[in-house]
PDB file of C-alpha atoms in Angstrom:
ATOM      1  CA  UNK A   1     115.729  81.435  76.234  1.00 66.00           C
ATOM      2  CA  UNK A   2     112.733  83.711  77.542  1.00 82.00           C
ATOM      3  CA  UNK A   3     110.867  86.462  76.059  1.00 85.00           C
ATOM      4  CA  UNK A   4     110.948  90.094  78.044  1.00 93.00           C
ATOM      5  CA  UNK A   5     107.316  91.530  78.442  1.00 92.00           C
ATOM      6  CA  UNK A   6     106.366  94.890  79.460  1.00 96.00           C
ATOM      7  CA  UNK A   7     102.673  96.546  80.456  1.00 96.00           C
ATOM      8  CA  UNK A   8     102.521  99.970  81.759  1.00 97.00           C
ATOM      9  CA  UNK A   9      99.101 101.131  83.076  1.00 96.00           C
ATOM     10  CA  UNK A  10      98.282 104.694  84.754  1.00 97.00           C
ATOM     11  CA  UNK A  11      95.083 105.801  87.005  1.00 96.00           C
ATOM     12  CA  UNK A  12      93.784 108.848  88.239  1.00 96.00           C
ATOM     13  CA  UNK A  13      94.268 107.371  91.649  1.00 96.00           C
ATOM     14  CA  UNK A  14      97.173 107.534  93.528  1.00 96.00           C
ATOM     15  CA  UNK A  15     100.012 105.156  93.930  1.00 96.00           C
ATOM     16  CA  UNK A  16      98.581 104.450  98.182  1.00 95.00           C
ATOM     17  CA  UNK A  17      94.940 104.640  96.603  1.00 95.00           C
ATOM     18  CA  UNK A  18      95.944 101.727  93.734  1.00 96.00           C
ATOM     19  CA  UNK A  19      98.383  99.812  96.197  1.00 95.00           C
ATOM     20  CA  UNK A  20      95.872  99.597  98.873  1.00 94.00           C
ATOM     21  CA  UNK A  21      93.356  98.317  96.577  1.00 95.00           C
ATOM     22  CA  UNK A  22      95.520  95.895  94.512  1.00 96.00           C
ATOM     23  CA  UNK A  23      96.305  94.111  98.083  1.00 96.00           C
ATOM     24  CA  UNK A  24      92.858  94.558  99.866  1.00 96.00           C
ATOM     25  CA  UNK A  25      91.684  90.491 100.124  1.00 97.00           C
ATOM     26  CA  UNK A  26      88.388  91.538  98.880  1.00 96.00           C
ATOM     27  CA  UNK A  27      89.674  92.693  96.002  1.00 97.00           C
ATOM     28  CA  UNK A  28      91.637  90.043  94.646  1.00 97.00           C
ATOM     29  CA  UNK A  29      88.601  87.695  95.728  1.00 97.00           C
ATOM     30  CA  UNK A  30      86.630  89.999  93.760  1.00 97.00           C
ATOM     31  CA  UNK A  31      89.015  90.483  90.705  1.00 97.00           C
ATOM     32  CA  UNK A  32      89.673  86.356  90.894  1.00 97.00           C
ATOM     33  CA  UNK A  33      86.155  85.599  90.836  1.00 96.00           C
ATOM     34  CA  UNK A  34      86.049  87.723  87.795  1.00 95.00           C
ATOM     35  CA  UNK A  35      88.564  86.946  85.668  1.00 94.00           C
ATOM     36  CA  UNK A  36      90.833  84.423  87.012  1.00 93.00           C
ATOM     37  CA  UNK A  37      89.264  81.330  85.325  1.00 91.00           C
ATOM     38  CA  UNK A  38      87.982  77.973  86.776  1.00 92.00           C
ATOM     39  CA  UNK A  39      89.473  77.402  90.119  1.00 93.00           C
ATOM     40  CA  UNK A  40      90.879  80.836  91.409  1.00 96.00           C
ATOM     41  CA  UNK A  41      91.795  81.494  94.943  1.00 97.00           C
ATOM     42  CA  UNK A  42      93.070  83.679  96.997  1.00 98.00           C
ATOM     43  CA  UNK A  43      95.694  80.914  98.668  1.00 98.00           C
ATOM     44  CA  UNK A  44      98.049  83.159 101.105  1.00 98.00           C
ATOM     45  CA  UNK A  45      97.262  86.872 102.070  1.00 98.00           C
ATOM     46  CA  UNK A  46      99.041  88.931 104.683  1.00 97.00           C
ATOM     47  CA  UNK A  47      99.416  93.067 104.037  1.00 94.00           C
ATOM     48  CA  UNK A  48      99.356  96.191 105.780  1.00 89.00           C
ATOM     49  CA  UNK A  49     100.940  99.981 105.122  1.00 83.00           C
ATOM     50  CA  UNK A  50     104.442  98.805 104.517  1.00 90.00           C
ATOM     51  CA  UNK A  51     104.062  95.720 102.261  1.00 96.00           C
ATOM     52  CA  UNK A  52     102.227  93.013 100.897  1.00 98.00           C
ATOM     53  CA  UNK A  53     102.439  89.172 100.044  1.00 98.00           C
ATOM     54  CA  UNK A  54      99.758  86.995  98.785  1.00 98.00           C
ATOM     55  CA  UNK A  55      99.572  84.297  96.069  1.00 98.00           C
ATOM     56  CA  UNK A  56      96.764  83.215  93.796  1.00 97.00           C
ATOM     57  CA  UNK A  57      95.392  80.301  91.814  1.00 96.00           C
ATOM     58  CA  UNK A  58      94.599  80.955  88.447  1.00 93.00           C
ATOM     59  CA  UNK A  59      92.785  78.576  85.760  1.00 89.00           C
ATOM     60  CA  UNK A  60      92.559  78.625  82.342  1.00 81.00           C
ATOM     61  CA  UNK A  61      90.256  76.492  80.030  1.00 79.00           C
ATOM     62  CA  UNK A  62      91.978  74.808  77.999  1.00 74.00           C
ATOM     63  CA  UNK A  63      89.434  75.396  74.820  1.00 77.00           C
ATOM     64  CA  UNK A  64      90.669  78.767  75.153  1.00 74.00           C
ATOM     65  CA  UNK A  65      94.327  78.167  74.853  1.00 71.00           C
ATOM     66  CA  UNK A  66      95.855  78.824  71.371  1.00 69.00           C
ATOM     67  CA  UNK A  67      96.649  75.838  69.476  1.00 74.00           C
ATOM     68  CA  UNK A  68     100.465  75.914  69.735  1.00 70.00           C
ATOM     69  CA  UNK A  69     100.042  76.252  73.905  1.00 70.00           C
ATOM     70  CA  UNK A  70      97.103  72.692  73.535  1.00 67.00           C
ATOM     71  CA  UNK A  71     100.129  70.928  71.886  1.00 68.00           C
ATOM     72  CA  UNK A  72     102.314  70.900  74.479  1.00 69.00           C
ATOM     73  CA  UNK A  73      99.886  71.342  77.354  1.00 69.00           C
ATOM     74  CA  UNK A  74      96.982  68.445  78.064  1.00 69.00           C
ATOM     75  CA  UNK A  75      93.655  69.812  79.863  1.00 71.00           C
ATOM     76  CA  UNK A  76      93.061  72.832  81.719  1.00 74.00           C
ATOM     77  CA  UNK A  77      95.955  75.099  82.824  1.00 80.00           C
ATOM     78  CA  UNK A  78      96.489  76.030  86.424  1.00 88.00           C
ATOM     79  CA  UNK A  79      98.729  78.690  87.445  1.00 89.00           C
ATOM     80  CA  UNK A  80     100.051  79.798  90.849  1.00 94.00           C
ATOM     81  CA  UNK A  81     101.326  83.524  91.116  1.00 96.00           C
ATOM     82  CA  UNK A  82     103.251  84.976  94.330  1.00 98.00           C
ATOM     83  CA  UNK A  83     103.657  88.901  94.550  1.00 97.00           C
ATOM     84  CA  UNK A  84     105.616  90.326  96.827  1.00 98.00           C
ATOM     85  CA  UNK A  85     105.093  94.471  97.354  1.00 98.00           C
ATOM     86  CA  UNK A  86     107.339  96.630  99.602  1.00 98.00           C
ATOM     87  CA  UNK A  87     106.509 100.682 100.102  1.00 97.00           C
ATOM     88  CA  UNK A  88     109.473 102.695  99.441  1.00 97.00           C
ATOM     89  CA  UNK A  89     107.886 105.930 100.446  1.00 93.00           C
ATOM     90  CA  UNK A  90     104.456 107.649 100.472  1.00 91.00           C
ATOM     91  CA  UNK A  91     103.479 107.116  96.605  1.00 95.00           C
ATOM     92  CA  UNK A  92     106.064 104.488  96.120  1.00 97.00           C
ATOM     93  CA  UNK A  93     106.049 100.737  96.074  1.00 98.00           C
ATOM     94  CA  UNK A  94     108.337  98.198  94.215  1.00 98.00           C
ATOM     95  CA  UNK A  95     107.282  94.759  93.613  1.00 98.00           C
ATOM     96  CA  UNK A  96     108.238  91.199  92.125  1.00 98.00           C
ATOM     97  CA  UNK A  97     106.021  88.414  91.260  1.00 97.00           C
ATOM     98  CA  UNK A  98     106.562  84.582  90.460  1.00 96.00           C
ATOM     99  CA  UNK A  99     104.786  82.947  87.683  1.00 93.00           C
ATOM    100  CA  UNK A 100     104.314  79.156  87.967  1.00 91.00           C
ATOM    101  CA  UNK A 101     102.481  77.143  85.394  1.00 85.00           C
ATOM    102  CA  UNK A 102     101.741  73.579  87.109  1.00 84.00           C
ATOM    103  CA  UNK A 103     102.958  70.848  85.430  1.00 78.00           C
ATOM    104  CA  UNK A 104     104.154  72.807  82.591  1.00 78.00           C
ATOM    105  CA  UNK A 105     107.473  73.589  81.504  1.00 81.00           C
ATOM    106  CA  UNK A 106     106.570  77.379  81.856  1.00 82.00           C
ATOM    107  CA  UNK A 107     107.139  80.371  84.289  1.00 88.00           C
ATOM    108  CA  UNK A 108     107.614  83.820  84.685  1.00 92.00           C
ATOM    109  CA  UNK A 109     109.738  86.325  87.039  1.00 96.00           C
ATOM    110  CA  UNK A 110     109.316  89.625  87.069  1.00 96.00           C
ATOM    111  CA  UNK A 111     109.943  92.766  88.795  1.00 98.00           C
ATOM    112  CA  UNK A 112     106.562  95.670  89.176  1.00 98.00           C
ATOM    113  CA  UNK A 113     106.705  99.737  90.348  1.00 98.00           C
ATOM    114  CA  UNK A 114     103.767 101.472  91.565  1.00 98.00           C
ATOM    115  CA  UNK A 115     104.444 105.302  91.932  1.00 98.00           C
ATOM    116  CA  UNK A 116     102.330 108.844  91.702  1.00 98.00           C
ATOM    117  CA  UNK A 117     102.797 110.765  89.108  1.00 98.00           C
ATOM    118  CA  UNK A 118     103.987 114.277  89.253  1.00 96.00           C
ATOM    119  CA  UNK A 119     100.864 115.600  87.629  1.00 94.00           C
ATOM    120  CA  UNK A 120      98.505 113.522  89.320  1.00 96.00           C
ATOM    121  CA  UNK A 121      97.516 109.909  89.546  1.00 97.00           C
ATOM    122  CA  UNK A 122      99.673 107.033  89.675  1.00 97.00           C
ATOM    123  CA  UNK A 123     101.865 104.795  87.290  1.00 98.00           C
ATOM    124  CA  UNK A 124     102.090 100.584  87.302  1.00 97.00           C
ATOM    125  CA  UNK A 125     104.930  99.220  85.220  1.00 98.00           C
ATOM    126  CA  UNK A 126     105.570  95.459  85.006  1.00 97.00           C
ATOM    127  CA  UNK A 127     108.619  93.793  83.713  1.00 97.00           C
ATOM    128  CA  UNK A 128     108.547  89.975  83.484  1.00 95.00           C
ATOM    129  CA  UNK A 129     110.297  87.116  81.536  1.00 93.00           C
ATOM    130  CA  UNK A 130     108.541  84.216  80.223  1.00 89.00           C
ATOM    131  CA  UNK A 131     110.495  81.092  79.917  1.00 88.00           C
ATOM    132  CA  UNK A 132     109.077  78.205  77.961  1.00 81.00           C
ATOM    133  CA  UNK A 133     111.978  74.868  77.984  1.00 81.00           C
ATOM    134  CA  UNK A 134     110.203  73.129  75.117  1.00 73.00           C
ATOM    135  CA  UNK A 135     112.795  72.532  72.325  1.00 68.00           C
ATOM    136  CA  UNK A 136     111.933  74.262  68.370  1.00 63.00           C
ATOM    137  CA  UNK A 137     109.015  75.692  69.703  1.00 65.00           C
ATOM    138  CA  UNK A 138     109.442  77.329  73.218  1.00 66.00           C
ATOM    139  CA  UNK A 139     110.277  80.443  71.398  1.00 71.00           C
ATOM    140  CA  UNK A 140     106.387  80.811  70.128  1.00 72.00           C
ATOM    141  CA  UNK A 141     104.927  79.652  73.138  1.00 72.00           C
ATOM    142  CA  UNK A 142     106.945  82.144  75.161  1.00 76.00           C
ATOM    143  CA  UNK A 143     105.028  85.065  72.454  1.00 77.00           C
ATOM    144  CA  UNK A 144     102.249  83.311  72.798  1.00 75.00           C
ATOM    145  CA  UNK A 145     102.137  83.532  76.641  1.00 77.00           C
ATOM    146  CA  UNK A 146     103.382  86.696  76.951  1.00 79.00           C
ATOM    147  CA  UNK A 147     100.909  88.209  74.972  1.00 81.00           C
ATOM    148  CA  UNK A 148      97.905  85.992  77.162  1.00 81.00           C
ATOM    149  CA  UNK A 149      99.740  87.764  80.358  1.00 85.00           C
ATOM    150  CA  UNK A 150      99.688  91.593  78.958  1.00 89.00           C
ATOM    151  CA  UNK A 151      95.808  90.755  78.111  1.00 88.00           C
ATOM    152  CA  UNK A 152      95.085  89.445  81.843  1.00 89.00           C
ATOM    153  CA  UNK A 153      97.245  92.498  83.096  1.00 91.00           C
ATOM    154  CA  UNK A 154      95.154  94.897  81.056  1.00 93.00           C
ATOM    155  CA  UNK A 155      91.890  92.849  81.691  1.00 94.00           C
ATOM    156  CA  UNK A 156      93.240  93.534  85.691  1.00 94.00           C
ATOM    157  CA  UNK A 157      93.931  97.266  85.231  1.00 94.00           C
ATOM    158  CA  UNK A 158      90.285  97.748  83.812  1.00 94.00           C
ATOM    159  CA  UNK A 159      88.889  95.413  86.983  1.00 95.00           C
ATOM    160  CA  UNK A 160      90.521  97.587  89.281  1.00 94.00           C
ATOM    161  CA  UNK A 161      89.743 101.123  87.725  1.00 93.00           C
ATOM    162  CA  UNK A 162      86.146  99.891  87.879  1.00 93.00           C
ATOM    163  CA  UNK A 163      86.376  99.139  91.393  1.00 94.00           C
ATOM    164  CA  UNK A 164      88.484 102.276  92.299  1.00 93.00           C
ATOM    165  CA  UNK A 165      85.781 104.398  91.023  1.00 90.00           C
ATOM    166  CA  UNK A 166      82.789 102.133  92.756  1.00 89.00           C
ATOM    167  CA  UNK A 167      84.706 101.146  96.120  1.00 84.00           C
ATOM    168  CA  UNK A 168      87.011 104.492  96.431  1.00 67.00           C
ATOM    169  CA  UNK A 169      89.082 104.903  99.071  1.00 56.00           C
TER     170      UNK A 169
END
């Protein structure tokens, strides 16, 4: 089984602004040093124009995972994320990403779109499914993590409006 999550951001910055940004290697050093928990890292980076592929080391402590997540997971969490972007046109860009959850039985795929919108600014939508393969209780650890991954998406958006507005392109 997996639980479907969506997130939906928009900016007053365009779809090239937000892209360029959202793969610029400072930026995700930045954004990881932030928020992505004890021993983040930019692992693999390549992008220009047309595309983009990088993946990232996340951490999370595990005295701030929810219960339900500590009983099935021992220590700290470390999670390994691969995104993949491809421009379709100016203003355009479709995405997917890879969720793994190290030594977990836990992951995510997903599929993200990055476009202008016609009245200005730019739209990010983000489709992913969780799957948690823990028997009676995978089902509230996959609501459980899906709501942890719209909060770091969110917590993301805000890091990169803030740095839109301070680092604009």
């Amino acid at each position: 089984m997996s639980r479907q999550i969506d997130f939906r951001s928009v900016s007053p910055h365009s779809a090239d602004e937000v892209y360029a940004t959202m793969v610029d290697p400072d930026y995700l050093r930045a954004r990881l040093e932030r928020i992505g928990g004890p021993g983040a890292a930019l692992l693999e980076h390549s992008a220009d124009v047309q595309g983009a592929r990088y993946r990232l080391r996340l951490g999370l402590d595990a005295k701030d995972l929810p219960s339900v997540v500590r009983s099935v997971l021992a220590g700290d969490v470390t999670i390994e994320r691969n995104e993949r972007w491809t421009r379709q046109d100016s203003g355009r860009y479709v995405g997917d990403v890879e969720v793994t959850i190290m030594n977990a039985p836990a992951s995510a795929t997903g599929g993200m779109r990055l476009r202008d919108l016609p009245d200005g600014g730019s739209e990010l939508n983000v489709r992913a499914d969780v799957r948690v393969s823990v028997p009676l209780i995978g089902g509230k650890i996959e609501g459980v993590v899906g709501e942890q991954v719209k909060r770091l998406l969110a917590a993301e958006t805000a890091f990169t409006q803030v740095w839109l507005s301070e680092n604009g392109r």
